[in-house]
PDB file of N, CA and C in Angstrom:
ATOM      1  N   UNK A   1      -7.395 -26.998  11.821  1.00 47.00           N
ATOM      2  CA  UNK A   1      -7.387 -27.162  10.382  1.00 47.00           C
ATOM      3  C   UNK A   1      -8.397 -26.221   9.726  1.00 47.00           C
ATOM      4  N   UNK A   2      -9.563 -26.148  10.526  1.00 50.00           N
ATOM      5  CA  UNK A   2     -10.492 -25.369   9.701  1.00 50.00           C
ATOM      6  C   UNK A   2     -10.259 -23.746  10.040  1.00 50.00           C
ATOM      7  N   UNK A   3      -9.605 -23.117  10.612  1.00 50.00           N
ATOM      8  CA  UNK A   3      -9.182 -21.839  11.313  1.00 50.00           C
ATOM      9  C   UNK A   3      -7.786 -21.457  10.090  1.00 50.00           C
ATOM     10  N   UNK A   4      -7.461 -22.535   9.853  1.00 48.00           N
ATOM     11  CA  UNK A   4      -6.024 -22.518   8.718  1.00 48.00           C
ATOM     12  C   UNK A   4      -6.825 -21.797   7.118  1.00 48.00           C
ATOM     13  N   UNK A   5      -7.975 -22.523   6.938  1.00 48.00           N
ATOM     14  CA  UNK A   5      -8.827 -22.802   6.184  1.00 48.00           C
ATOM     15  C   UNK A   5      -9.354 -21.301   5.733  1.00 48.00           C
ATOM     16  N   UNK A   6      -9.882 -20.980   6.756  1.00 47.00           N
ATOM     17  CA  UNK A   6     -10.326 -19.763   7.092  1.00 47.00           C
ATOM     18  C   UNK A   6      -9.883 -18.514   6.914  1.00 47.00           C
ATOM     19  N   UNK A   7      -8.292 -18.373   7.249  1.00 45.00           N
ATOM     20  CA  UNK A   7      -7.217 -17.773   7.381  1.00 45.00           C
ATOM     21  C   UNK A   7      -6.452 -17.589   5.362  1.00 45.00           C
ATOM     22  N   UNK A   8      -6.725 -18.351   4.947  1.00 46.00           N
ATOM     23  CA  UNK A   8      -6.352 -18.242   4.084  1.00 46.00           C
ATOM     24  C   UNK A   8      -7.222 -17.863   2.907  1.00 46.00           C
ATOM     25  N   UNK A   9      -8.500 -18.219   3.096  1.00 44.00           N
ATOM     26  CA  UNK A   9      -9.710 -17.332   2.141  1.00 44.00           C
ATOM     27  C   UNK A   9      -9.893 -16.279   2.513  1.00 44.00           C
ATOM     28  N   UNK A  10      -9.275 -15.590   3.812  1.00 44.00           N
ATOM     29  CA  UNK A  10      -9.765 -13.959   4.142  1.00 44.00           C
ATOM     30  C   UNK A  10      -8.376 -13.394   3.219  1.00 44.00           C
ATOM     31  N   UNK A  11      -7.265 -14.283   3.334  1.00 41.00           N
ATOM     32  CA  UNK A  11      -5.753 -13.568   2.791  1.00 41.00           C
ATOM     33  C   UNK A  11      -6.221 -13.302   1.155  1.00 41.00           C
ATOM     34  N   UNK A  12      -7.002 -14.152   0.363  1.00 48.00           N
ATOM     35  CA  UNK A  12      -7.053 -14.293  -0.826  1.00 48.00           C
ATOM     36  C   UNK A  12      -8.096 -13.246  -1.065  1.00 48.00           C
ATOM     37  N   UNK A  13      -9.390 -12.740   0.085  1.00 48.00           N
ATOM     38  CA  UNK A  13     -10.284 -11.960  -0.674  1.00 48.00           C
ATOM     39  C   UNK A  13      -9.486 -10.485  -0.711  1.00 48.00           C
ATOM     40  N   UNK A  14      -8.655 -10.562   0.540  1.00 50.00           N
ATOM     41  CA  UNK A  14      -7.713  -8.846   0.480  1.00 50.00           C
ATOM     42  C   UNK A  14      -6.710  -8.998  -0.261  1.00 50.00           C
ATOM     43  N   UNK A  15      -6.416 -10.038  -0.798  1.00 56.00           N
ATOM     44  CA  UNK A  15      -5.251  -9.732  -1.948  1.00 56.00           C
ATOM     45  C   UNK A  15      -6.023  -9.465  -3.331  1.00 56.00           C
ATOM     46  N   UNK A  16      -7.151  -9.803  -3.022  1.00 70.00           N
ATOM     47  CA  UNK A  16      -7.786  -9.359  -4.520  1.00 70.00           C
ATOM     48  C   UNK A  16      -7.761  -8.145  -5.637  1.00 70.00           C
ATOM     49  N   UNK A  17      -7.365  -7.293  -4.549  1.00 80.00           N
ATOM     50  CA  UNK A  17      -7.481  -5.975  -5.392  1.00 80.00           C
ATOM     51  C   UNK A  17      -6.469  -5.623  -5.813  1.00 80.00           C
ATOM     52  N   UNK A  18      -5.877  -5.360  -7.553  1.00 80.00           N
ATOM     53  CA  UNK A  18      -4.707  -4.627  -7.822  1.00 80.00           C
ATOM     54  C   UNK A  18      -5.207  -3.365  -8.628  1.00 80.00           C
ATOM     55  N   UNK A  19      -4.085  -2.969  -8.953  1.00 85.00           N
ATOM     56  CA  UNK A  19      -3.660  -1.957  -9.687  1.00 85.00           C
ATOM     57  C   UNK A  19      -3.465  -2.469 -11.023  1.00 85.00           C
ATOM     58  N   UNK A  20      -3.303  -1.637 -12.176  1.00 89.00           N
ATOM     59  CA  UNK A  20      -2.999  -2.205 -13.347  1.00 89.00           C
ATOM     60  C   UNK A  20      -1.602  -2.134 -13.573  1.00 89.00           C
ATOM     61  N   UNK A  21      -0.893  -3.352 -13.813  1.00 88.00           N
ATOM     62  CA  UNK A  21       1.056  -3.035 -13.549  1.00 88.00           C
ATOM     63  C   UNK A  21       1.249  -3.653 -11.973  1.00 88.00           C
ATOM     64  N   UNK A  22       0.735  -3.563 -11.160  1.00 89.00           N
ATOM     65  CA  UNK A  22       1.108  -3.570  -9.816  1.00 89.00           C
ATOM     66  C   UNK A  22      -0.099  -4.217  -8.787  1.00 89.00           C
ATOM     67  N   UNK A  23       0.888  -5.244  -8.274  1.00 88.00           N
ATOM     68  CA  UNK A  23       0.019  -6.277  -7.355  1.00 88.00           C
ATOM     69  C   UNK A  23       0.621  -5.628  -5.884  1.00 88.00           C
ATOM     70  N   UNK A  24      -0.518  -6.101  -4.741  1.00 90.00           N
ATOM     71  CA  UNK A  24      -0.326  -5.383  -3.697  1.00 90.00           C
ATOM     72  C   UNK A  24       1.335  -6.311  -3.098  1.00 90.00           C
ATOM     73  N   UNK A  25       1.882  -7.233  -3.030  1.00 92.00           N
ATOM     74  CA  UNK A  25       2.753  -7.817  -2.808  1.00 92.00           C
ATOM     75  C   UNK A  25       3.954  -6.888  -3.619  1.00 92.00           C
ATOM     76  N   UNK A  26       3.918  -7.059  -4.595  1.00 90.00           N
ATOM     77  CA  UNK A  26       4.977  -5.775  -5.239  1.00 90.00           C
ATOM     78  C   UNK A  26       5.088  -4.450  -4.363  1.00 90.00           C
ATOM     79  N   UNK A  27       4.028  -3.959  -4.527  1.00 92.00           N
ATOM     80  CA  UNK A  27       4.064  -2.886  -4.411  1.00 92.00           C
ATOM     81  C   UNK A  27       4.560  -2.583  -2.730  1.00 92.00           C
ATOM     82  N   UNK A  28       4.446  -3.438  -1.802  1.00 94.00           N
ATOM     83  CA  UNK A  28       4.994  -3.326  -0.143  1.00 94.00           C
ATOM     84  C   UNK A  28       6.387  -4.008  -0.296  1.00 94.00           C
ATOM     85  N   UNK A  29       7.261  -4.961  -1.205  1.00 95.00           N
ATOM     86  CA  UNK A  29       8.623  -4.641  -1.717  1.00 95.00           C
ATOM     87  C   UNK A  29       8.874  -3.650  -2.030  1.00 95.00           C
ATOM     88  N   UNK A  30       8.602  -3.004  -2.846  1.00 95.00           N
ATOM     89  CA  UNK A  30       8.809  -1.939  -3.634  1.00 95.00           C
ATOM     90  C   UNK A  30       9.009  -1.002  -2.358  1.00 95.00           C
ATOM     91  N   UNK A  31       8.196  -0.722  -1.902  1.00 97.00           N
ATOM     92  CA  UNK A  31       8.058   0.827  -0.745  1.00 97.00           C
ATOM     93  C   UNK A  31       9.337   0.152   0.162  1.00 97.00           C
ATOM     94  N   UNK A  32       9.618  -1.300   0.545  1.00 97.00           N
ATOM     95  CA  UNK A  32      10.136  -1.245   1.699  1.00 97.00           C
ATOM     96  C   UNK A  32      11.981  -0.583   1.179  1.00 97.00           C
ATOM     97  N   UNK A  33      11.432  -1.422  -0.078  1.00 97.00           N
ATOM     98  CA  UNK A  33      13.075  -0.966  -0.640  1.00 97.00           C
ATOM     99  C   UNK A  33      13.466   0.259  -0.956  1.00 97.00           C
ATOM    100  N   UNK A  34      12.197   1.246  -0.986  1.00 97.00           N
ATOM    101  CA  UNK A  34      12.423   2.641  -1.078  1.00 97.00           C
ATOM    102  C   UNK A  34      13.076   3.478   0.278  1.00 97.00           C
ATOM    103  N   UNK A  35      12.261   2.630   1.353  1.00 97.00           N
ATOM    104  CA  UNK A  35      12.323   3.536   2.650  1.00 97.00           C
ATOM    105  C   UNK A  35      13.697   2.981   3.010  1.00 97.00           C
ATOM    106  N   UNK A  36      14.057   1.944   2.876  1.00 98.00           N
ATOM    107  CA  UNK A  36      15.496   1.484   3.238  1.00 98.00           C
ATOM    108  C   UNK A  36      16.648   1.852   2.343  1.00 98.00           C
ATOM    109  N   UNK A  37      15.990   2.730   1.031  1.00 98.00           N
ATOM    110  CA  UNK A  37      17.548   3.270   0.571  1.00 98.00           C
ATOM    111  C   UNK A  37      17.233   4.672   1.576  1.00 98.00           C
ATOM    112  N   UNK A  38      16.249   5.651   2.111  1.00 98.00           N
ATOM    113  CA  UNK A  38      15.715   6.609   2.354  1.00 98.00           C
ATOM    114  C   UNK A  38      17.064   6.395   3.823  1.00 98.00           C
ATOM    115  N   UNK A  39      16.545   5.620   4.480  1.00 98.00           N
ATOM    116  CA  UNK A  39      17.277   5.427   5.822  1.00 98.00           C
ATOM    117  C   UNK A  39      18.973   4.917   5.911  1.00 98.00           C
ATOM    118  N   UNK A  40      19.282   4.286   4.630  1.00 98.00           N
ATOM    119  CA  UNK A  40      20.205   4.359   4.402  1.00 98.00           C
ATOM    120  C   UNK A  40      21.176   5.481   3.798  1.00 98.00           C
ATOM    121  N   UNK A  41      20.437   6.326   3.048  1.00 98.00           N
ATOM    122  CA  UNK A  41      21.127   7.952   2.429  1.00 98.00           C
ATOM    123  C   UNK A  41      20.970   8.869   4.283  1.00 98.00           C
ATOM    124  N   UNK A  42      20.074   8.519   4.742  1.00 98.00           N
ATOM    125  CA  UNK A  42      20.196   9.471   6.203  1.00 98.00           C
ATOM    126  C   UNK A  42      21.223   8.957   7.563  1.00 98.00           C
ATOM    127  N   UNK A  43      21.723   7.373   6.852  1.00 98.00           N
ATOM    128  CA  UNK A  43      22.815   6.577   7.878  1.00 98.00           C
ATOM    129  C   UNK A  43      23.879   7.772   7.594  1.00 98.00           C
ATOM    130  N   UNK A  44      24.166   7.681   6.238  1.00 97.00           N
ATOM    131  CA  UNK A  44      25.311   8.464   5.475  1.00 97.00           C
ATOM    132  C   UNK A  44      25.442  10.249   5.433  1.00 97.00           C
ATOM    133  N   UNK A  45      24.793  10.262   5.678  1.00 96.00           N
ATOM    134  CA  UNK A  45      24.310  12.015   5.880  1.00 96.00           C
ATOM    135  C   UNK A  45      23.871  12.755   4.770  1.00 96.00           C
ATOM    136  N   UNK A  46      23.820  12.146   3.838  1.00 96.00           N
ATOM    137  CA  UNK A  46      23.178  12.577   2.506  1.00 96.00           C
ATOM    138  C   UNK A  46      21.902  13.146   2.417  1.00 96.00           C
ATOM    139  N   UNK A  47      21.552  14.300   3.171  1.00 97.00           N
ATOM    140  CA  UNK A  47      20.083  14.625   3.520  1.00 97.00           C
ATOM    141  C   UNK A  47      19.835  14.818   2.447  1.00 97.00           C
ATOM    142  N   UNK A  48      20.617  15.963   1.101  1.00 97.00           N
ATOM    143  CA  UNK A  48      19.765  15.774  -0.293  1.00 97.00           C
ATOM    144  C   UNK A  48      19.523  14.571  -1.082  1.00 97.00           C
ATOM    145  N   UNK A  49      20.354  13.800  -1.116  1.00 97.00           N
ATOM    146  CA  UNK A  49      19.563  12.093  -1.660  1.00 97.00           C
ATOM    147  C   UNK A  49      18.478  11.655  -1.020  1.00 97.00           C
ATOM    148  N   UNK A  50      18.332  11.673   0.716  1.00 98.00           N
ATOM    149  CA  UNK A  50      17.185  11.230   0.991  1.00 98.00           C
ATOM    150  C   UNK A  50      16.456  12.483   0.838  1.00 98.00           C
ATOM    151  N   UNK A  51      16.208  13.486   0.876  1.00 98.00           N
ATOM    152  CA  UNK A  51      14.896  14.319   0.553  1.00 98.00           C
ATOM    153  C   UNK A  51      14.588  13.989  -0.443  1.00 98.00           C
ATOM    154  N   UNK A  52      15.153  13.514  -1.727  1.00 98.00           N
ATOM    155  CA  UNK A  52      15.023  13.038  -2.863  1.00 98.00           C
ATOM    156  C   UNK A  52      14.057  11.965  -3.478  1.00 98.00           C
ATOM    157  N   UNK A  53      15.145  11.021  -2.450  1.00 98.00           N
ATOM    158  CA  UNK A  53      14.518   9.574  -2.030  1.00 98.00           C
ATOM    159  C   UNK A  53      13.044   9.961  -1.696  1.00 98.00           C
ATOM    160  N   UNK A  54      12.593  10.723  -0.910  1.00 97.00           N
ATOM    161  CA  UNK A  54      11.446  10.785  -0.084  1.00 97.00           C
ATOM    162  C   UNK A  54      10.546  11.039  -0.772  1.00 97.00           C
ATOM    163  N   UNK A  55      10.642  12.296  -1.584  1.00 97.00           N
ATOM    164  CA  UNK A  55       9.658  12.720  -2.557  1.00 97.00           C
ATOM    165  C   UNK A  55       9.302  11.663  -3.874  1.00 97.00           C
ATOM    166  N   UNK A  56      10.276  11.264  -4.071  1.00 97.00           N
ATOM    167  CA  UNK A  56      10.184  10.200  -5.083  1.00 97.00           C
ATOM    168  C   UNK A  56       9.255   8.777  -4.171  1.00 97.00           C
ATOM    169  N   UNK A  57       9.384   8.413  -3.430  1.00 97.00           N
ATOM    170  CA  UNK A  57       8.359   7.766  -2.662  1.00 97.00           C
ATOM    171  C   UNK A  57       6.769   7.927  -2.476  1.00 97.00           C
ATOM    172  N   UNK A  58       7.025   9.465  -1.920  1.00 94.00           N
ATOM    173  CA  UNK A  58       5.418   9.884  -1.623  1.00 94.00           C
ATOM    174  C   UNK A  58       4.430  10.001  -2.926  1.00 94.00           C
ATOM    175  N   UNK A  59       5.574  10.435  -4.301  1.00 94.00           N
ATOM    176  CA  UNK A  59       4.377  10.433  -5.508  1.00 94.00           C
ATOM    177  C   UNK A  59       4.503   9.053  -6.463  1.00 94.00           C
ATOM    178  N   UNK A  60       5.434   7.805  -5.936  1.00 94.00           N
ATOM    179  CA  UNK A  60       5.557   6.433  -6.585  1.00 94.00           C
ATOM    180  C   UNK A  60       4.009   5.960  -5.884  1.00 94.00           C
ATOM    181  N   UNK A  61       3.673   5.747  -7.725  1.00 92.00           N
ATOM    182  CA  UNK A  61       2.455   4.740  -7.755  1.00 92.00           C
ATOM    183  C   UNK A  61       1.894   3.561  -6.772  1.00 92.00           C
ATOM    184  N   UNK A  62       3.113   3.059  -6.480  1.00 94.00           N
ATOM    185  CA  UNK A  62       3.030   1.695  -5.572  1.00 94.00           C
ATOM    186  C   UNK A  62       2.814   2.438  -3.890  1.00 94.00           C
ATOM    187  N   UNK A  63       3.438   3.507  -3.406  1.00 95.00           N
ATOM    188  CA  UNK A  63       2.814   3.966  -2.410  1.00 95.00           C
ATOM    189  C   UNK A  63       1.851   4.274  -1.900  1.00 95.00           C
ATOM    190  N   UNK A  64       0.952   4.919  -3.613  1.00 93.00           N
ATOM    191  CA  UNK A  64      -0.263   5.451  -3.132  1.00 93.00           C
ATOM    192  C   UNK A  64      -1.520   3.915  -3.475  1.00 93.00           C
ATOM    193  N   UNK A  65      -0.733   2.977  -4.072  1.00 92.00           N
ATOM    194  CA  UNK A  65      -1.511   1.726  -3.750  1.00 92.00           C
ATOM    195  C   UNK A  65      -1.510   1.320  -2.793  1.00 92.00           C
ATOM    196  N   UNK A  66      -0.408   1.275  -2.205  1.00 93.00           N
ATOM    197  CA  UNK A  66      -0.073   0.594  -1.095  1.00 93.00           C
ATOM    198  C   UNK A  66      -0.892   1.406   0.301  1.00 93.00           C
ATOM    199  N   UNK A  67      -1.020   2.631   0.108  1.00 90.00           N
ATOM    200  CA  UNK A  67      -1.712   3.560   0.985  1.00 90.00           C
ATOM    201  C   UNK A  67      -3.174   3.122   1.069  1.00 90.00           C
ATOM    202  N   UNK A  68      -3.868   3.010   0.045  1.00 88.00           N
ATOM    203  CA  UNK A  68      -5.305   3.107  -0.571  1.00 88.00           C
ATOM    204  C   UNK A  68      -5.914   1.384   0.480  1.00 88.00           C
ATOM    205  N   UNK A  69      -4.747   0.519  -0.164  1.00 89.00           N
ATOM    206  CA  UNK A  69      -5.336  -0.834   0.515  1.00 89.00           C
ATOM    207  C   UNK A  69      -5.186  -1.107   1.707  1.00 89.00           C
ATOM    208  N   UNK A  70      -4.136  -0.209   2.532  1.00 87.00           N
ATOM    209  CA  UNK A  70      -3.817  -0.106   3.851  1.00 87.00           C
ATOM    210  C   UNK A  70      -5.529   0.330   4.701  1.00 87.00           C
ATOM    211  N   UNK A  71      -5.641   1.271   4.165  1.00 84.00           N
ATOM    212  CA  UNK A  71      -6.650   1.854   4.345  1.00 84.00           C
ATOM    213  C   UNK A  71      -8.132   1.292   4.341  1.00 84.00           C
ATOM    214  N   UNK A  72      -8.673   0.776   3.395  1.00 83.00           N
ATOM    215  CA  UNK A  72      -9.468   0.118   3.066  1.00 83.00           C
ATOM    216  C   UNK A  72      -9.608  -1.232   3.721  1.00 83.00           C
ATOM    217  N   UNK A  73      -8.368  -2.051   4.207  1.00 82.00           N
ATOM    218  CA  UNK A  73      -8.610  -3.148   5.054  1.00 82.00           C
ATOM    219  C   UNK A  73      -8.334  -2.763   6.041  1.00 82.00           C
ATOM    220  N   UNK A  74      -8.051  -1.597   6.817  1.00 78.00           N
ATOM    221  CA  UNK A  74      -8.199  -1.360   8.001  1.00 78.00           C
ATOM    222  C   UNK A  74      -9.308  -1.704   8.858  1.00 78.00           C
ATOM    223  N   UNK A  75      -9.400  -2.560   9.564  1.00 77.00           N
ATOM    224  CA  UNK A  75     -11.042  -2.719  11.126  1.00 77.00           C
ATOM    225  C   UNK A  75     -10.039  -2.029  12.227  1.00 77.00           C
ATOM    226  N   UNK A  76      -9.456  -1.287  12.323  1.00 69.00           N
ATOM    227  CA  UNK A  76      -9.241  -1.241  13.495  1.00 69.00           C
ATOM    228  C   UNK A  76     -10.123  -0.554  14.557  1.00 69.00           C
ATOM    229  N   UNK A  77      -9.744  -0.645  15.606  1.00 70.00           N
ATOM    230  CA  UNK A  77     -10.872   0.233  16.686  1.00 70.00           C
ATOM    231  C   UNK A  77     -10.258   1.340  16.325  1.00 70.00           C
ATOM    232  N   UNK A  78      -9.538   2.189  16.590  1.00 69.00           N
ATOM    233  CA  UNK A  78      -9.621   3.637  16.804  1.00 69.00           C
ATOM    234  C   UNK A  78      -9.422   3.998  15.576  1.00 69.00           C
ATOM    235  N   UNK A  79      -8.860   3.525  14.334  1.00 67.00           N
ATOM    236  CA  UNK A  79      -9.254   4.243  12.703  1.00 67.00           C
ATOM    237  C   UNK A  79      -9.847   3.040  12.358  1.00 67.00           C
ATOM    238  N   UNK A  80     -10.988   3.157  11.701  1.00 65.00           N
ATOM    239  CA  UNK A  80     -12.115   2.208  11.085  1.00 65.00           C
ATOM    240  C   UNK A  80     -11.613   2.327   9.607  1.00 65.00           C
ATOM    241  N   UNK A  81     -11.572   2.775   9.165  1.00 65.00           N
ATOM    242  CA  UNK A  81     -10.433   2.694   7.533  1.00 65.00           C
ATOM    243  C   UNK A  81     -11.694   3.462   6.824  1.00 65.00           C
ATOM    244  N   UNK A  82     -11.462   3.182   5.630  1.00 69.00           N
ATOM    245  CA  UNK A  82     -13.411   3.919   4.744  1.00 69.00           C
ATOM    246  C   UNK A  82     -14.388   3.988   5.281  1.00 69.00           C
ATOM    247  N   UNK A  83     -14.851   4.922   5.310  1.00 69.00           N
ATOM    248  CA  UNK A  83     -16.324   5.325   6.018  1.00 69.00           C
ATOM    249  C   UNK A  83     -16.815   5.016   4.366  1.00 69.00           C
ATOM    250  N   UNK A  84     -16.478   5.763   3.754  1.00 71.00           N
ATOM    251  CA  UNK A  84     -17.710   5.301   2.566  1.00 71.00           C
ATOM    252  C   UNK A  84     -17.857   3.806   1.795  1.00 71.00           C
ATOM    253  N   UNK A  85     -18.933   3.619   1.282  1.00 74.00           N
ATOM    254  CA  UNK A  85     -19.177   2.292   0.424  1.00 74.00           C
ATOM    255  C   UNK A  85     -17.697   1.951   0.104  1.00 74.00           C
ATOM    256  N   UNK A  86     -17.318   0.831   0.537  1.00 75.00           N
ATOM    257  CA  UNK A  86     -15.684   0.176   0.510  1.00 75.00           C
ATOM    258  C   UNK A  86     -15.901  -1.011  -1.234  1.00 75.00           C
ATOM    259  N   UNK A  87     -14.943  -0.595  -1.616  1.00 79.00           N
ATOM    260  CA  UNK A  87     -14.907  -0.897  -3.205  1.00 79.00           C
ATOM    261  C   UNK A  87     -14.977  -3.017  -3.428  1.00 79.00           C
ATOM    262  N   UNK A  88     -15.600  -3.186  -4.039  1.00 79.00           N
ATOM    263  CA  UNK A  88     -15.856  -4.396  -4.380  1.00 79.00           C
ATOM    264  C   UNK A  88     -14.545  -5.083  -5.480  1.00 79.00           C
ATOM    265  N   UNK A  89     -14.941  -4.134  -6.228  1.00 82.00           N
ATOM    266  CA  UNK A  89     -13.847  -4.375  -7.766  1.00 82.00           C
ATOM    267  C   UNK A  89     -12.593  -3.672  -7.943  1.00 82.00           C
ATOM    268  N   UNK A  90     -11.284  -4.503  -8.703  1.00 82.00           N
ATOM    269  CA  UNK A  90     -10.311  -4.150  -8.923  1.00 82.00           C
ATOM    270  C   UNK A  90     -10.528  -2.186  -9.712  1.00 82.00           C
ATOM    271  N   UNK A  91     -11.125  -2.182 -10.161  1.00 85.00           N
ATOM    272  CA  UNK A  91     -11.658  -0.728 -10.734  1.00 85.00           C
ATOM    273  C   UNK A  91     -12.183   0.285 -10.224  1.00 85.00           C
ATOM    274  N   UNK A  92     -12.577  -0.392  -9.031  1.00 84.00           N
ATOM    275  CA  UNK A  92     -13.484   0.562  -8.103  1.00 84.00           C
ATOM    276  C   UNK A  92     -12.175   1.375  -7.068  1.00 84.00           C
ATOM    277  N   UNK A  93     -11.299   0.279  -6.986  1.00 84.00           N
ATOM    278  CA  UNK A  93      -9.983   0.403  -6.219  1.00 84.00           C
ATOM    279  C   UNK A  93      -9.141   1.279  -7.160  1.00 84.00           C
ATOM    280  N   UNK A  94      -9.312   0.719  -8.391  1.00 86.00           N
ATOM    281  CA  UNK A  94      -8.262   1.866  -8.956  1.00 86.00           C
ATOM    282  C   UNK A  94      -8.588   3.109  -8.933  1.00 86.00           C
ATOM    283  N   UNK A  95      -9.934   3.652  -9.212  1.00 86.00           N
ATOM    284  CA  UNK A  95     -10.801   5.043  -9.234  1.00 86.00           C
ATOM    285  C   UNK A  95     -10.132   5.571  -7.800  1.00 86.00           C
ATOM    286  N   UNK A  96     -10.290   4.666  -6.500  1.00 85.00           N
ATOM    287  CA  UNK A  96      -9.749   5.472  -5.373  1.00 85.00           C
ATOM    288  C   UNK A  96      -7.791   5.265  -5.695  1.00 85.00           C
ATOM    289  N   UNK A  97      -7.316   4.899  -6.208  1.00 86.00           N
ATOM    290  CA  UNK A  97      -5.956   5.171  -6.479  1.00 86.00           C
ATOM    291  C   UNK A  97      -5.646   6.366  -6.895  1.00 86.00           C
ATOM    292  N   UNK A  98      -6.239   6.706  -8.299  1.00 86.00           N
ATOM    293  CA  UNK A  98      -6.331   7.524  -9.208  1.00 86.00           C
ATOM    294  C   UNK A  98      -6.674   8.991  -8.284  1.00 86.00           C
ATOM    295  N   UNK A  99      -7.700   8.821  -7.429  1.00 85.00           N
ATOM    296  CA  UNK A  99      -8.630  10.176  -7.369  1.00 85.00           C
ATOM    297  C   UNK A  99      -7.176  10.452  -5.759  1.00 85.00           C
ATOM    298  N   UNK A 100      -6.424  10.114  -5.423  1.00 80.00           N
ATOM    299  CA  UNK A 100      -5.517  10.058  -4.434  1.00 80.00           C
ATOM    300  C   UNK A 100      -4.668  11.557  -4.172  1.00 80.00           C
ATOM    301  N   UNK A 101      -3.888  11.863  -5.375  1.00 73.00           N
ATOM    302  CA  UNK A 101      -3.273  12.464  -6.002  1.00 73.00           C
ATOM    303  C   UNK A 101      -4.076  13.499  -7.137  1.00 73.00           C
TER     304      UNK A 101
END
């Protein structure tokens, strides 16, 4: 019970951070539904729709959110995610959104 407990105040401090317009839950719909029309125009052979698709992905807002927080909650052992001072505030997060691109 208390591990449940636990589990769910770490989910709430990493969901903390958005974007303005765009919550991190949106925004990993959003991409999945991008990459699955992407893989679906390349089922079909439509390589110019998905090159399309693709580019329109890599510069959609919600990717490079979705990139930024990937990143930032990363512990893993072999990529440690931010080396620098890791952002506290929804603003601090957006500045690294912004400065992305």
């Amino acid at each position: 019970m208390e591990q449940r407990s636990k589990n769910k105040r770490a989910l709430s401090q990493r969901e903390a951070f958005s974007y303005p317009g765009i919550s991190i839950p949106e925004a990993r719909i959003k991409v999945a539904t991008k990459q699955t029309n992407i893989a679906l125009a390349l089922r079909r052979g439509d390589l110019e729709l998905a090159e399309r698709l693709a580019t329109a992905l890599t510069r959609s807002k919600e990717a490079r959110v979705l990139a930024v927080y990937r990143v930032i909650t990363n512990k893993g052992y072999r990529t440690k995610g931010y080396k620098d001072r890791k952002p506290t505030t929804s603003e601090e997060f957006t500045q690294l959104v912004d400065r992305l691109w």
